[in-house]
Amino acid sequence: MACRAVLFALDAVDAERLLAAQDDDEVMKLVENIEERWELDQLCELDKSWDALHRCLTDGGLAYDNGDFPQSHVILGGRLLHDGDDYIVSYVSPDQVREIAKALGPLDEQWLRDRFTTLTFEDYQGNGDAEDVAYTLAFLPGLKDFYRTAAQDGRAAIFTVDQ
């Protein structure tokens, strides 16, 4: 599961449409529309760092339901909107976005380094060396900024990644 990921902050209309989607095809059409707009102030590119970030934010595992809220919902947690194996679309509500933003606030470089040191990452494709930690760390500020802005704007968010 080490593909490139993007978070998108959703306005109420996009959120409502996604939540009302009847199947994976409809979800993907809506996600493609959101992606095509590529509103830089409403997205956060995570590249491949999402895997390590999710593990650090939870219990070291890569699963949809591990860890504790709100950190568990930053990346893979929340409501899964796509059932197929080829794509992940995970939704968090505006209320959850606010809780996530608050939880991410105090997280810093030392926190991330400590998580890499203390957690066991089973089946992790990275190696946890200094370069891997630095790569993951480079995405933490943008992740925090994304959720802070989405919370201030009262937006929901989706995490998207193809597999």
XYZ file of N, CA, C and O in Angstrom:
652
model
N 0.822 -1.197 0.000
C 0.000 0.000 0.000
C 0.861 1.254 0.000
O 0.690 2.116 0.828
N 1.786 1.410 -0.899
C 2.655 2.577 -0.859
C 2.479 3.445 -2.089
O 3.429 3.838 -2.729
N 1.270 3.763 -2.441
C 1.004 4.618 -3.592
C 0.875 6.060 -3.123
O 0.804 6.344 -1.954
N 0.806 6.977 -4.086
C 0.753 8.400 -3.758
C -0.654 8.818 -3.345
O -1.621 8.509 -4.015
N -0.714 9.591 -2.265
C -1.992 9.962 -1.668
C -2.194 11.471 -1.669
O -1.224 12.236 -1.638
N -3.464 11.867 -1.658
C -3.840 13.274 -1.570
C -5.054 13.397 -0.653
O -5.972 12.582 -0.715
N -5.035 14.427 0.171
C -6.187 14.812 0.976
C -6.858 16.006 0.305
O -6.158 16.915 -0.175
N -8.180 16.000 0.284
C -8.939 17.110 -0.279
C -9.921 17.615 0.762
O -10.647 16.820 1.367
N -9.965 18.937 0.954
C -10.990 19.558 1.786
C -12.212 19.783 0.907
O -12.095 20.273 -0.215
N -13.373 19.410 1.407
C -14.598 19.441 0.615
C -15.547 20.530 1.073
O -15.760 20.703 2.276
N -16.153 21.204 0.109
C -17.245 22.098 0.468
C -18.482 21.229 0.730
O -18.480 20.019 0.482
N -19.527 21.840 1.209
C -20.727 21.087 1.596
C -21.357 20.360 0.414
O -21.857 19.242 0.561
N -21.313 20.961 -0.768
C -21.918 20.344 -1.948
C -21.170 19.067 -2.328
O -21.787 18.018 -2.554
N -19.837 19.144 -2.418
C -19.058 17.950 -2.759
C -19.222 16.860 -1.706
O -19.346 15.678 -2.033
N -19.236 17.260 -0.444
C -19.401 16.271 0.628
C -20.743 15.568 0.518
O -20.823 14.331 0.609
N -21.781 16.336 0.293
C -23.126 15.756 0.177
C -23.216 14.790 -1.006
O -23.779 13.705 -0.891
N -22.631 15.169 -2.129
C -22.659 14.302 -3.309
C -21.903 13.003 -3.055
O -22.371 11.921 -3.427
N -20.738 13.103 -2.435
C -19.965 11.888 -2.151
C -20.706 10.965 -1.194
O -20.737 9.751 -1.391
N -21.286 11.532 -0.173
C -22.005 10.712 0.799
C -23.255 10.072 0.202
O -23.688 9.021 0.663
N -23.811 10.678 -0.827
C -25.005 10.142 -1.480
C -24.678 9.174 -2.619
O -25.588 8.533 -3.154
N -23.418 9.049 -2.978
C -23.039 8.185 -4.099
C -23.503 6.750 -3.846
O -23.387 6.233 -2.734
N -24.004 6.117 -4.906
C -24.607 4.794 -4.789
C -23.626 3.641 -4.972
O -23.899 2.522 -4.560
N -22.488 3.897 -5.634
C -21.551 2.812 -5.894
C -20.148 3.372 -6.148
O -19.957 4.598 -6.191
N -19.189 2.475 -6.299
C -17.805 2.881 -6.508
C -17.625 3.738 -7.753
O -16.831 4.686 -7.752
N -18.336 3.410 -8.815
C -18.217 4.194 -10.056
C -18.631 5.641 -9.834
O -17.955 6.573 -10.296
N -19.717 5.833 -9.126
C -20.182 7.194 -8.851
C -19.202 7.933 -7.938
O -18.897 9.108 -8.159
N -18.685 7.241 -6.933
C -17.684 7.848 -6.052
C -16.473 8.287 -6.868
O -15.973 9.405 -6.731
N -16.007 7.409 -7.739
C -14.805 7.722 -8.512
C -15.037 8.886 -9.480
O -14.131 9.710 -9.677
N -16.205 8.995 -10.070
C -16.505 10.135 -10.945
C -16.444 11.436 -10.150
O -15.908 12.443 -10.616
N -16.994 11.419 -8.952
C -16.973 12.608 -8.112
C -15.551 12.953 -7.662
O -15.149 14.118 -7.675
N -14.786 11.939 -7.270
C -13.400 12.162 -6.860
C -12.585 12.697 -8.036
O -11.783 13.632 -7.877
N -12.790 12.146 -9.215
C -12.076 12.634 -10.402
C -12.399 14.097 -10.676
O -11.516 14.879 -11.032
N -13.643 14.489 -10.475
C -14.029 15.883 -10.654
C -13.306 16.782 -9.649
O -12.814 17.858 -9.994
N -13.237 16.335 -8.414
C -12.525 17.082 -7.369
C -11.037 17.164 -7.707
O -10.418 18.222 -7.597
N -10.465 16.052 -8.140
C -9.046 16.032 -8.511
C -8.759 16.964 -9.684
O -7.738 17.659 -9.694
N -9.634 16.980 -10.677
C -9.419 17.822 -11.854
C -9.367 19.297 -11.501
O -8.621 20.056 -12.120
N -10.114 19.707 -10.501
C -10.086 21.122 -10.078
C -8.752 21.490 -9.431
O -8.315 22.613 -9.518
N -8.150 20.542 -8.753
C -6.840 20.665 -8.112
C -6.652 22.032 -7.456
O -5.744 22.801 -7.769
N -7.537 22.333 -6.512
C -7.492 23.595 -5.787
C -6.401 23.516 -4.722
O -6.587 22.926 -3.664
N -5.257 24.118 -5.001
C -4.082 23.974 -4.148
C -4.316 24.370 -2.696
O -3.724 23.782 -1.797
N -5.194 25.339 -2.468
C -5.456 25.753 -1.089
C -6.435 24.815 -0.376
O -6.721 25.007 0.802
N -6.923 23.779 -1.082
C -7.872 22.832 -0.497
C -7.373 21.390 -0.587
O -8.163 20.454 -0.557
N -6.067 21.209 -0.714
C -5.541 19.844 -0.796
C -4.194 19.748 -0.107
O -3.545 20.746 0.175
N -3.807 18.516 0.146
C -2.513 18.224 0.748
C -1.977 16.960 0.086
O -2.551 15.880 0.237
N -0.889 17.112 -0.664
C -0.252 15.953 -1.275
C 0.619 15.267 -0.230
O 1.441 15.905 0.417
N 0.436 13.974 -0.078
C 1.209 13.201 0.890
C 2.204 12.256 0.232
O 2.990 11.620 0.932
N 2.136 12.153 -1.095
C 3.001 11.249 -1.826
C 2.925 9.877 -1.151
O 1.846 9.394 -0.849
N 4.066 9.281 -0.858
C 4.071 7.962 -0.213
C 4.232 8.035 1.304
O 4.265 7.015 1.975
N 4.307 9.242 1.837
C 4.488 9.404 3.288
C 3.266 8.967 4.083
O 3.363 8.733 5.290
N 2.116 8.856 3.419
C 0.874 8.546 4.127
C 0.963 7.249 4.915
O 0.400 7.150 6.003
N 1.681 6.277 4.386
C 1.804 4.981 5.045
C 2.467 5.157 6.415
O 1.918 4.769 7.451
N 3.645 5.766 6.426
C 4.366 5.960 7.689
C 3.611 6.913 8.615
O 3.567 6.694 9.836
N 3.017 7.960 8.054
C 2.265 8.895 8.891
C 1.106 8.197 9.590
O 0.886 8.389 10.786
N 0.361 7.378 8.851
C -0.759 6.666 9.479
C -0.245 5.755 10.601
O -0.834 5.706 11.686
N 0.830 5.059 10.332
C 1.385 4.161 11.348
C 1.811 4.942 12.590
O 1.556 4.509 13.720
N 2.469 6.095 12.378
C 2.907 6.911 13.510
C 1.728 7.492 14.282
O 1.791 7.642 15.506
N 0.674 7.816 13.590
C -0.500 8.403 14.232
C -1.357 7.375 14.962
O -2.225 7.742 15.766
N -1.138 6.107 14.678
C -1.947 5.060 15.306
C -1.063 4.168 16.173
O -0.359 4.652 17.037
N -1.094 2.881 15.917
C -0.359 1.923 16.749
C 0.772 1.225 15.994
O 1.256 0.196 16.431
N 1.141 1.779 14.853
C 2.199 1.180 14.048
C 1.679 0.297 12.930
O 2.432 -0.085 12.039
N 0.392 -0.016 12.952
C -0.189 -0.866 11.924
C -0.745 -0.058 10.760
O -0.890 1.163 10.841
N -1.046 -0.763 9.695
C -1.654 -0.139 8.530
C -3.023 -0.778 8.342
O -3.166 -1.802 7.681
N -4.019 -0.173 8.998
C -5.376 -0.708 8.968
C -6.365 0.451 9.033
O -6.001 1.564 9.422
N -7.608 0.180 8.668
C -8.634 1.217 8.677
C -9.137 1.531 10.079
O -9.635 2.621 10.320
N -9.020 0.588 10.978
C -9.659 0.753 12.280
C -8.686 0.677 13.457
O -9.086 0.386 14.569
N -7.424 0.967 13.212
C -6.483 0.903 14.336
C -6.261 2.297 14.927
O -6.547 3.306 14.313
N -5.766 2.305 16.142
C -5.486 3.564 16.818
C -6.725 4.181 17.433
O -7.820 3.630 17.381
N -6.517 5.334 18.025
C -7.577 6.045 18.738
C -7.934 7.339 18.013
O -7.063 8.030 17.482
N -9.231 7.660 18.033
C -9.703 8.917 17.467
C -9.188 10.056 18.331
O -9.161 9.920 19.549
N -8.799 11.158 17.766
C -8.921 11.572 16.382
C -7.731 11.214 15.479
O -7.850 11.262 14.261
N -6.604 10.825 16.062
C -5.435 10.535 15.227
C -5.680 9.382 14.251
O -5.137 9.370 13.155
N -6.521 8.449 14.624
C -6.810 7.317 13.745
C -7.527 7.736 12.465
O -7.527 7.007 11.473
N -8.140 8.921 12.472
C -8.939 9.377 11.339
C -8.203 10.348 10.418
O -8.757 10.800 9.430
N -6.973 10.656 10.716
C -6.215 11.611 9.901
C -6.060 11.102 8.478
O -6.213 11.851 7.515
N -5.784 9.825 8.308
C -5.503 9.278 6.983
C -6.493 8.173 6.620
O -7.355 8.368 5.783
N -6.390 7.016 7.192
C -7.227 5.881 6.774
C -8.552 5.758 7.518
O -9.437 5.047 7.073
N -8.665 6.421 8.640
C -9.886 6.285 9.418
C -11.036 7.044 8.809
O -10.919 7.681 7.766
N -12.166 6.986 9.450
C -13.339 7.667 8.930
C -14.229 6.715 8.157
O -14.107 5.496 8.250
N -15.104 7.279 7.374
C -16.081 6.498 6.605
C -15.501 6.150 5.234
O -15.197 7.040 4.446
N -15.368 4.869 4.969
C -14.867 4.435 3.662
C -15.976 4.581 2.634
O -17.065 4.046 2.809
N -15.666 5.273 1.548
C -16.665 5.539 0.518
C -16.481 4.675 -0.714
O -17.349 4.660 -1.579
N -15.376 3.975 -0.797
C -15.080 3.143 -1.972
C -14.819 1.727 -1.483
O -13.991 1.507 -0.603
N -15.526 0.755 -2.051
C -15.414 -0.632 -1.597
C -14.365 -1.451 -2.332
O -13.915 -2.470 -1.827
N -13.983 -1.050 -3.525
C -13.050 -1.833 -4.326
C -11.638 -1.830 -3.764
O -11.295 -1.029 -2.885
N -10.818 -2.734 -4.297
C -9.440 -2.878 -3.827
C -8.459 -1.953 -4.535
O -7.301 -1.873 -4.148
N -8.902 -1.274 -5.586
C -7.982 -0.488 -6.401
C -7.844 0.960 -5.954
O -6.964 1.678 -6.415
N -8.685 1.401 -5.026
C -8.666 2.805 -4.614
C -9.214 2.913 -3.200
O -10.098 2.145 -2.812
N -8.698 3.871 -2.443
C -9.211 4.159 -1.109
C -9.734 5.590 -1.116
O -9.045 6.511 -1.568
N -10.949 5.763 -0.634
C -11.528 7.082 -0.399
C -12.117 7.031 1.003
O -13.071 6.300 1.255
N -11.522 7.788 1.902
C -11.953 7.793 3.291
C -12.400 9.205 3.668
O -11.663 10.173 3.466
N -13.583 9.321 4.221
C -14.231 10.601 4.504
C -14.235 10.899 6.001
O -14.534 10.022 6.814
N -13.953 12.157 6.352
C -14.139 12.636 7.720
C -14.992 13.903 7.674
O -14.836 14.749 6.792
N -15.917 14.001 8.596
C -16.877 15.100 8.659
C -16.203 16.393 9.131
O -15.108 16.356 9.702
N -16.868 17.531 8.949
C -16.304 18.788 9.458
C -16.026 18.743 10.966
O -15.000 19.276 11.421
N -16.905 18.116 11.742
C -16.656 18.000 13.190
C -15.404 17.171 13.463
O -14.593 17.512 14.338
N -15.242 16.084 12.725
C -14.046 15.257 12.884
C -12.799 16.011 12.433
O -11.740 15.893 13.068
N -12.903 16.779 11.378
C -11.775 17.586 10.905
C -11.309 18.530 12.011
O -10.106 18.683 12.249
N -12.239 19.155 12.714
C -11.872 20.061 13.813
C -11.114 19.312 14.919
O -10.112 19.802 15.440
N -11.601 18.128 15.266
C -10.925 17.327 16.298
C -9.535 16.886 15.831
O -8.583 16.877 16.605
N -9.436 16.507 14.570
C -8.144 16.097 14.003
C -7.171 17.267 14.036
O -6.013 17.108 14.446
N -7.612 18.437 13.592
C -6.733 19.617 13.574
C -6.202 19.919 14.977
O -5.010 20.211 15.152
N -7.066 19.825 15.941
C -6.674 20.074 17.339
C -5.637 19.041 17.804
O -4.645 19.384 18.443
N -5.846 17.777 17.447
C -4.917 16.713 17.859
C -3.562 16.826 17.161
O -2.532 16.486 17.746
N -3.564 17.287 15.923
C -2.302 17.406 15.181
C -1.469 18.594 15.646
O -0.243 18.593 15.483
N -2.105 19.596 16.203
C -1.424 20.830 16.592
C -0.097 20.650 17.304
O 0.921 21.216 16.885
N -0.043 19.883 18.385
C 1.209 19.770 19.141
C 2.249 18.805 18.551
O 3.376 18.739 19.040
N 1.900 18.069 17.533
C 2.835 17.084 16.993
C 3.978 17.775 16.260
O 3.762 18.678 15.459
N 5.193 17.314 16.534
C 6.369 17.960 15.956
C 7.410 16.921 15.545
O 7.154 15.714 15.592
N 8.567 17.406 15.171
C 9.641 16.528 14.705
C 10.017 15.485 15.753
O 10.189 14.304 15.425
N 10.164 15.907 16.998
C 10.550 14.958 18.041
C 9.493 13.878 18.227
O 9.814 12.707 18.407
N 8.221 14.260 18.177
C 7.140 13.286 18.283
C 7.268 12.227 17.191
O 7.182 11.027 17.463
N 7.482 12.674 15.949
C 7.576 11.731 14.843
C 8.781 10.814 14.998
O 8.678 9.601 14.809
N 9.910 11.375 15.365
C 11.112 10.549 15.561
C 10.884 9.516 16.663
O 11.295 8.359 16.532
N 10.239 9.924 17.739
C 9.941 8.997 18.839
C 9.014 7.872 18.370
O 9.202 6.716 18.759
N 8.028 8.197 17.545
C 7.107 7.169 17.051
C 7.831 6.153 16.178
O 7.595 4.956 16.285
N 8.720 6.633 15.322
C 9.504 5.715 14.490
C 10.355 4.801 15.369
O 10.557 3.631 15.051
N 10.846 5.327 16.474
C 11.725 4.560 17.359
C 10.962 3.552 18.208
O 11.447 2.442 18.437
N 9.767 3.919 18.665
C 9.068 3.079 19.641
C 8.051 2.112 19.049
O 7.675 1.155 19.715
N 7.599 2.354 17.827
C 6.585 1.490 17.230
C 7.205 0.426 16.335
O 8.276 0.626 15.770
N 6.510 -0.678 16.206
C 6.892 -1.721 15.260
C 5.979 -1.599 14.053
O 4.761 -1.644 14.185
N 6.579 -1.431 12.881
C 5.825 -1.287 11.638
C 5.888 -2.607 10.874
O 6.821 -2.852 10.115
N 4.903 -3.460 11.069
C 4.874 -4.734 10.345
C 4.541 -4.497 8.881
O 3.693 -3.670 8.553
N 5.221 -5.223 8.003
C 4.986 -5.151 6.565
C 5.163 -3.741 6.008
O 4.515 -3.362 5.034
N 6.038 -2.955 6.608
C 6.308 -1.595 6.158
C 7.324 -1.636 5.027
O 8.342 -2.307 5.124
N 7.055 -0.901 3.943
C 7.947 -0.921 2.789
C 9.151 -0.006 2.949
O 10.118 -0.120 2.209
N 9.094 0.922 3.906
C 10.244 1.765 4.203
C 11.191 1.017 5.120
O 10.959 -0.126 5.496
N 12.266 1.692 5.509
C 13.217 1.017 6.389
C 13.429 1.725 7.723
O 14.170 1.243 8.559
N 12.790 2.884 7.915
C 12.892 3.580 9.192
C 14.226 4.241 9.450
O 14.476 4.689 10.563
N 15.078 4.334 8.438
C 16.372 4.991 8.627
C 16.190 6.510 8.629
O 15.086 7.028 8.481
N 17.290 7.233 8.792
C 17.227 8.697 8.890
C 16.590 9.319 7.648
O 15.820 10.287 7.760
N 16.876 8.770 6.485
C 16.303 9.305 5.248
C 14.789 9.086 5.203
O 14.032 9.971 4.797
N 14.340 7.927 5.637
C 12.921 7.602 5.671
C 12.189 8.526 6.649
O 11.117 9.064 6.336
N 12.766 8.732 7.819
C 12.158 9.611 8.809
C 12.107 11.040 8.283
O 11.080 11.723 8.392
N 13.193 11.510 7.670
C 13.242 12.868 7.131
C 12.195 13.059 6.031
O 11.535 14.110 5.956
N 12.049 12.062 5.174
C 11.049 12.117 4.109
C 9.652 12.250 4.705
O 8.861 13.113 4.287
N 9.330 11.423 5.683
C 8.011 11.455 6.320
C 7.808 12.781 7.050
O 6.745 13.402 6.945
N 8.828 13.220 7.742
C 8.761 14.470 8.502
C 8.476 15.663 7.598
O 7.776 16.595 7.992
N 8.964 15.634 6.372
C 8.761 16.748 5.441
C 7.281 16.992 5.153
O 6.891 18.104 4.787
N 6.448 15.980 5.332
C 5.021 16.114 5.040
C 4.186 16.490 6.255
O 3.014 16.857 6.109
N 4.740 16.403 7.458
C 3.963 16.695 8.671
C 3.464 18.140 8.727
O 2.279 18.357 9.015
N 4.289 19.149 8.446
C 3.765 20.522 8.503
C 2.598 20.762 7.540
O 1.605 21.402 7.903
N 2.695 20.259 6.331
C 1.606 20.426 5.364
C 0.335 19.732 5.800
O -0.775 20.245 5.589
N 0.485 18.564 6.411
C -0.666 17.826 6.928
C -1.366 18.630 8.019
O -2.589 18.775 8.024
N -0.584 19.172 8.925
C -1.146 19.989 10.001
C -1.832 21.231 9.449
O -2.931 21.584 9.871
N -1.181 21.905 8.493
C -1.756 23.099 7.877
C -3.065 22.773 7.160
O -4.030 23.536 7.238
N -3.070 21.653 6.433
C -4.279 21.248 5.707
C -5.455 21.118 6.657
O -6.530 21.685 6.420
N -5.293 20.355 7.731
C -6.408 20.149 8.656
C -6.774 21.427 9.405
O -7.958 21.680 9.657
N -5.790 22.245 9.742
C -6.094 23.507 10.425
C -6.961 24.397 9.519
O -7.979 24.931 9.956
N -6.587 24.520 8.252
C -7.342 25.343 7.311
C -8.727 24.767 7.052
O -9.725 25.501 7.042
N -8.803 23.456 6.835
C -10.102 22.815 6.606
C -11.016 23.013 7.813
O -12.219 23.270 7.651
N -10.464 22.918 9.009
C -11.264 23.120 10.228
C -11.756 24.559 10.311
O -12.931 24.802 10.615
N -10.888 25.506 10.027
C -11.283 26.915 10.066
C -12.384 27.220 9.053
O -13.259 28.040 9.304
N -12.339 26.529 7.920
C -13.320 26.743 6.859
C -14.573 25.882 7.016
O -15.490 25.955 6.194
N -14.608 25.023 8.047
C -15.767 24.177 8.289
C -15.964 23.103 7.236
O -17.090 22.696 6.942
N -14.866 22.602 6.679
C -14.945 21.625 5.594
C -14.756 20.196 6.080
O -14.075 19.945 7.072
N -15.367 19.284 5.346
C -15.082 17.854 5.501
C -13.804 17.588 4.723
O -13.276 18.470 4.029
N -13.303 16.347 4.793
C -12.097 15.992 4.038
C -12.180 14.546 3.582
O -12.843 13.718 4.206
N -11.491 14.280 2.478
C -11.326 12.898 2.032
C -9.848 12.635 1.842
O -9.086 13.499 1.397
N -9.465 11.434 2.201
C -8.138 10.893 1.913
C -8.313 9.997 0.688
O -9.238 9.169 0.659
N -7.464 10.178 -0.316
C -7.558 9.367 -1.529
C -6.197 8.788 -1.884
O -5.173 9.465 -1.761
N -6.210 7.541 -2.313
C -4.986 6.911 -2.812
C -5.375 5.741 -3.700
O -6.324 5.015 -3.413
N -4.648 5.615 -4.812
C -4.861 4.433 -5.651
C -3.880 3.377 -5.211
O -2.859 3.654 -4.615
N -4.227 2.123 -5.467
C -3.373 1.028 -4.994
C -2.868 0.203 -6.156
O -3.550 -0.265 -6.955
